[in-house]
Amino acid sequence: MVSDMETNPEFDDWPALEALLRAAYAPMEGRIDPPSFLTTMTQADIAQKAADEDLFLAREGADPVACGFGRPEGRFYEIGKVAVADSHRRQGLARAMIEAAAARATALGLDGLQLYTRIELTENHATYRALGFTVTREFRHPGYDRPTALIFRRAL
């Protein structure tokens, strides 16, 4: 059974969190350009990200089965690196991550949520639209002459 969503839990199993993230992002390899920044992140980088940002975590026992990160960015709360274990998909965990981020943003007095998703990941576009997000603009990674991501926002 998955435990309740935790925000900034006492957590130090960086190998398990890295494994969750890498497994969730593996299907993007060779599909998105440029590659995900996750491909260059170490366990120490992930731990530092958790120290610098809010870590949202769902666990089964001690094992992480879903995660996400968030931080204020101007008047919006930016969500990133949302991952759900294959064994736990279609159970509402991604939605729970988004709602936990919304609660955090509300507590901080922010206007809404913001996230980036790659142009190629059309299934993610549909998921975020179903969660109440709309596309606000395109984004180009440095060195690219075409849009590489879409920026989605949801008002609170």
mmCIF file of C-alpha atoms in Angstrom:
data_model
loop_
_atom_site.group_PDB
_atom_site.id
_atom_site.type_symbol
_atom_site.label_atom_id
_atom_site.label_comp_id
_atom_site.label_asym_id
_atom_site.label_seq_id
_atom_site.Cartn_x
_atom_site.Cartn_y
_atom_site.Cartn_z
ATOM 1 C CA MET A 1 0.000 0.000 0.000
ATOM 2 C CA VAL A 2 1.240 3.475 -0.874
ATOM 3 C CA SER A 3 1.690 5.817 2.050
ATOM 4 C CA ASP A 4 0.241 9.304 2.029
ATOM 5 C CA MET A 5 1.963 11.920 -0.052
ATOM 6 C CA GLU A 6 4.845 13.464 1.843
ATOM 7 C CA THR A 7 6.287 16.904 1.224
ATOM 8 C CA ASN A 8 9.976 17.252 2.069
ATOM 9 C CA PRO A 9 10.085 13.935 3.904
ATOM 10 C CA GLU A 10 13.042 12.770 5.911
ATOM 11 C CA PHE A 11 14.580 10.799 3.111
ATOM 12 C CA ASP A 12 18.062 9.658 2.206
ATOM 13 C CA ASP A 13 17.678 6.670 -0.111
ATOM 14 C CA TRP A 14 19.135 8.487 -3.116
ATOM 15 C CA PRO A 15 19.956 5.249 -5.006
ATOM 16 C CA ALA A 16 16.258 4.261 -4.878
ATOM 17 C CA LEU A 17 15.085 7.721 -5.955
ATOM 18 C CA GLU A 18 17.624 7.788 -8.775
ATOM 19 C CA ALA A 19 16.415 4.351 -9.921
ATOM 20 C CA LEU A 20 12.791 5.529 -9.893
ATOM 21 C CA LEU A 21 13.629 8.647 -11.922
ATOM 22 C CA ARG A 22 15.819 6.819 -14.429
ATOM 23 C CA ALA A 23 13.221 4.084 -14.999
ATOM 24 C CA ALA A 24 10.439 6.636 -15.479
ATOM 25 C CA TYR A 25 12.487 8.764 -17.879
ATOM 26 C CA ALA A 26 14.077 5.859 -19.820
ATOM 27 C CA PRO A 27 11.321 5.766 -22.494
ATOM 28 C CA MET A 28 12.267 9.349 -23.440
ATOM 29 C CA GLU A 29 15.823 8.387 -24.423
ATOM 30 C CA GLY A 30 16.227 8.805 -28.151
ATOM 31 C CA ARG A 31 12.777 10.356 -28.340
ATOM 32 C CA ILE A 32 13.403 13.872 -27.043
ATOM 33 C CA ASP A 33 16.017 16.336 -28.231
ATOM 34 C CA PRO A 34 17.891 17.613 -26.331
ATOM 35 C CA PRO A 35 18.128 14.688 -23.915
ATOM 36 C CA SER A 36 16.711 15.115 -20.430
ATOM 37 C CA PHE A 37 18.995 16.810 -17.927
ATOM 38 C CA LEU A 38 18.337 13.744 -15.775
ATOM 39 C CA THR A 39 20.796 11.785 -17.935
ATOM 40 C CA THR A 40 23.670 13.767 -16.395
ATOM 41 C CA MET A 41 22.385 13.908 -12.813
ATOM 42 C CA THR A 42 24.129 11.939 -10.099
ATOM 43 C CA GLN A 43 22.690 10.790 -6.792
ATOM 44 C CA ALA A 44 24.432 13.778 -5.217
ATOM 45 C CA ASP A 45 22.709 16.086 -7.738
ATOM 46 C CA ILE A 46 19.331 14.560 -6.890
ATOM 47 C CA ALA A 47 20.007 14.968 -3.168
ATOM 48 C CA GLN A 48 20.994 18.597 -3.762
ATOM 49 C CA LYS A 49 17.832 19.187 -5.797
ATOM 50 C CA ALA A 50 15.809 17.801 -2.878
ATOM 51 C CA ALA A 51 17.663 20.148 -0.517
ATOM 52 C CA ASP A 52 17.042 23.171 -2.768
ATOM 53 C CA GLU A 53 13.433 22.394 -3.690
ATOM 54 C CA ASP A 54 10.377 20.727 -2.248
ATOM 55 C CA LEU A 55 10.406 16.953 -2.708
ATOM 56 C CA PHE A 56 7.019 15.276 -3.027
ATOM 57 C CA LEU A 57 7.195 11.576 -2.389
ATOM 58 C CA ALA A 58 4.895 8.573 -2.277
ATOM 59 C CA ARG A 59 6.271 5.349 -0.868
ATOM 60 C CA GLU A 60 5.302 1.745 -0.584
ATOM 61 C CA GLY A 61 6.916 0.745 2.659
ATOM 62 C CA ALA A 62 10.273 2.487 2.507
ATOM 63 C CA ASP A 63 10.499 2.371 -1.302
ATOM 64 C CA PRO A 64 9.747 5.499 -3.342
ATOM 65 C CA VAL A 65 7.084 4.778 -5.987
ATOM 66 C CA ALA A 66 6.368 8.337 -7.133
ATOM 67 C CA CYS A 67 8.098 11.663 -6.791
ATOM 68 C CA GLY A 68 8.125 15.224 -7.981
ATOM 69 C CA PHE A 69 10.025 18.388 -7.222
ATOM 70 C CA GLY A 70 8.786 21.946 -6.961
ATOM 71 C CA ARG A 71 9.876 25.475 -6.215
ATOM 72 C CA PRO A 72 8.556 29.015 -6.456
ATOM 73 C CA GLU A 73 9.416 30.711 -9.736
ATOM 74 C CA GLY A 74 8.102 34.254 -9.702
ATOM 75 C CA ARG A 75 4.343 34.152 -9.062
ATOM 76 C CA PHE A 76 4.128 30.480 -10.041
ATOM 77 C CA TYR A 77 5.151 27.218 -8.452
ATOM 78 C CA GLU A 78 7.245 25.255 -10.917
ATOM 79 C CA ILE A 79 6.892 21.474 -10.916
ATOM 80 C CA GLY A 80 9.554 19.195 -12.357
ATOM 81 C CA LYS A 81 10.856 15.654 -12.526
ATOM 82 C CA VAL A 82 7.523 13.998 -11.813
ATOM 83 C CA ALA A 83 7.997 10.235 -11.934
ATOM 84 C CA VAL A 84 5.778 7.252 -11.153
ATOM 85 C CA ALA A 85 6.995 3.652 -11.053
ATOM 86 C CA ASP A 86 5.545 1.506 -13.830
ATOM 87 C CA SER A 87 4.071 -0.797 -11.189
ATOM 88 C CA HIS A 88 2.082 2.115 -9.729
ATOM 89 C CA ARG A 89 0.827 3.901 -12.834
ATOM 90 C CA ARG A 90 -2.877 4.634 -13.285
ATOM 91 C CA GLN A 91 -3.423 4.885 -9.528
ATOM 92 C CA GLY A 92 -3.648 8.673 -9.302
ATOM 93 C CA LEU A 93 -0.117 9.283 -8.052
ATOM 94 C CA ALA A 94 0.797 11.869 -10.696
ATOM 95 C CA ARG A 95 -2.434 13.702 -9.886
ATOM 96 C CA ALA A 96 -1.547 13.485 -6.176
ATOM 97 C CA MET A 97 1.866 15.041 -6.917
ATOM 98 C CA ILE A 98 0.206 17.904 -8.785
ATOM 99 C CA GLU A 99 -2.342 18.469 -6.021
ATOM 100 C CA ALA A 100 0.369 18.426 -3.347
ATOM 101 C CA ALA A 101 2.249 21.042 -5.363
ATOM 102 C CA ALA A 102 -0.961 23.078 -5.668
ATOM 103 C CA ALA A 103 -1.412 22.968 -1.890
ATOM 104 C CA ARG A 104 2.184 24.110 -1.411
ATOM 105 C CA ALA A 105 1.740 26.933 -3.937
ATOM 106 C CA THR A 106 -1.460 28.041 -2.206
ATOM 107 C CA ALA A 107 0.328 28.050 1.158
ATOM 108 C CA LEU A 108 3.010 30.265 -0.386
ATOM 109 C CA GLY A 109 0.407 32.666 -1.808
ATOM 110 C CA LEU A 110 1.348 32.016 -5.427
ATOM 111 C CA ASP A 111 -0.920 32.448 -8.450
ATOM 112 C CA GLY A 112 -0.618 29.022 -10.019
ATOM 113 C CA LEU A 113 1.404 26.034 -11.135
ATOM 114 C CA GLN A 114 3.843 25.870 -14.022
ATOM 115 C CA LEU A 115 5.605 22.974 -15.704
ATOM 116 C CA TYR A 116 7.534 22.228 -18.856
ATOM 117 C CA THR A 117 7.027 19.205 -21.046
ATOM 118 C CA ARG A 118 8.805 18.295 -24.228
ATOM 119 C CA ILE A 119 7.210 18.884 -27.615
ATOM 120 C CA GLU A 120 7.552 15.190 -28.496
ATOM 121 C CA LEU A 121 5.712 13.910 -25.416
ATOM 122 C CA THR A 122 2.162 14.417 -26.655
ATOM 123 C CA GLU A 123 0.775 11.908 -24.140
ATOM 124 C CA ASN A 124 2.054 14.200 -21.365
ATOM 125 C CA HIS A 125 0.319 17.164 -23.018
ATOM 126 C CA ALA A 126 -2.991 15.295 -22.828
ATOM 127 C CA THR A 127 -2.395 14.325 -19.188
ATOM 128 C CA TYR A 128 -1.616 17.884 -18.133
ATOM 129 C CA ARG A 129 -4.624 19.261 -19.999
ATOM 130 C CA ALA A 130 -6.808 16.726 -18.177
ATOM 131 C CA LEU A 131 -5.329 18.055 -14.910
ATOM 132 C CA GLY A 132 -6.449 21.593 -15.750
ATOM 133 C CA PHE A 133 -3.280 22.984 -17.344
ATOM 134 C CA THR A 134 -3.156 25.047 -20.525
ATOM 135 C CA VAL A 135 -0.230 25.817 -22.801
ATOM 136 C CA THR A 136 1.015 29.359 -22.290
ATOM 137 C CA ARG A 137 4.014 29.406 -24.612
ATOM 138 C CA GLU A 138 6.755 27.457 -26.329
ATOM 139 C CA PHE A 139 10.300 27.126 -25.018
ATOM 140 C CA ARG A 140 13.582 26.673 -26.894
ATOM 141 C CA HIS A 141 16.560 25.089 -25.194
ATOM 142 C CA PRO A 142 19.792 27.037 -25.784
ATOM 143 C CA GLY A 143 21.291 26.265 -29.181
ATOM 144 C CA TYR A 144 18.013 25.130 -30.770
ATOM 145 C CA ASP A 145 16.227 27.051 -33.513
ATOM 146 C CA ARG A 146 12.912 25.319 -32.895
ATOM 147 C CA PRO A 147 10.645 24.908 -29.875
ATOM 148 C CA THR A 148 11.748 21.977 -27.725
ATOM 149 C CA ALA A 149 9.175 22.227 -24.914
ATOM 150 C CA LEU A 150 5.801 23.661 -24.022
ATOM 151 C CA ILE A 151 5.158 25.611 -20.850
ATOM 152 C CA PHE A 152 1.874 24.693 -19.177
ATOM 153 C CA ARG A 153 0.197 26.663 -16.409
ATOM 154 C CA ARG A 154 -2.754 26.148 -14.130
ATOM 155 C CA ALA A 155 -4.291 28.902 -12.037
ATOM 156 C CA LEU A 156 -5.009 28.198 -8.378
#
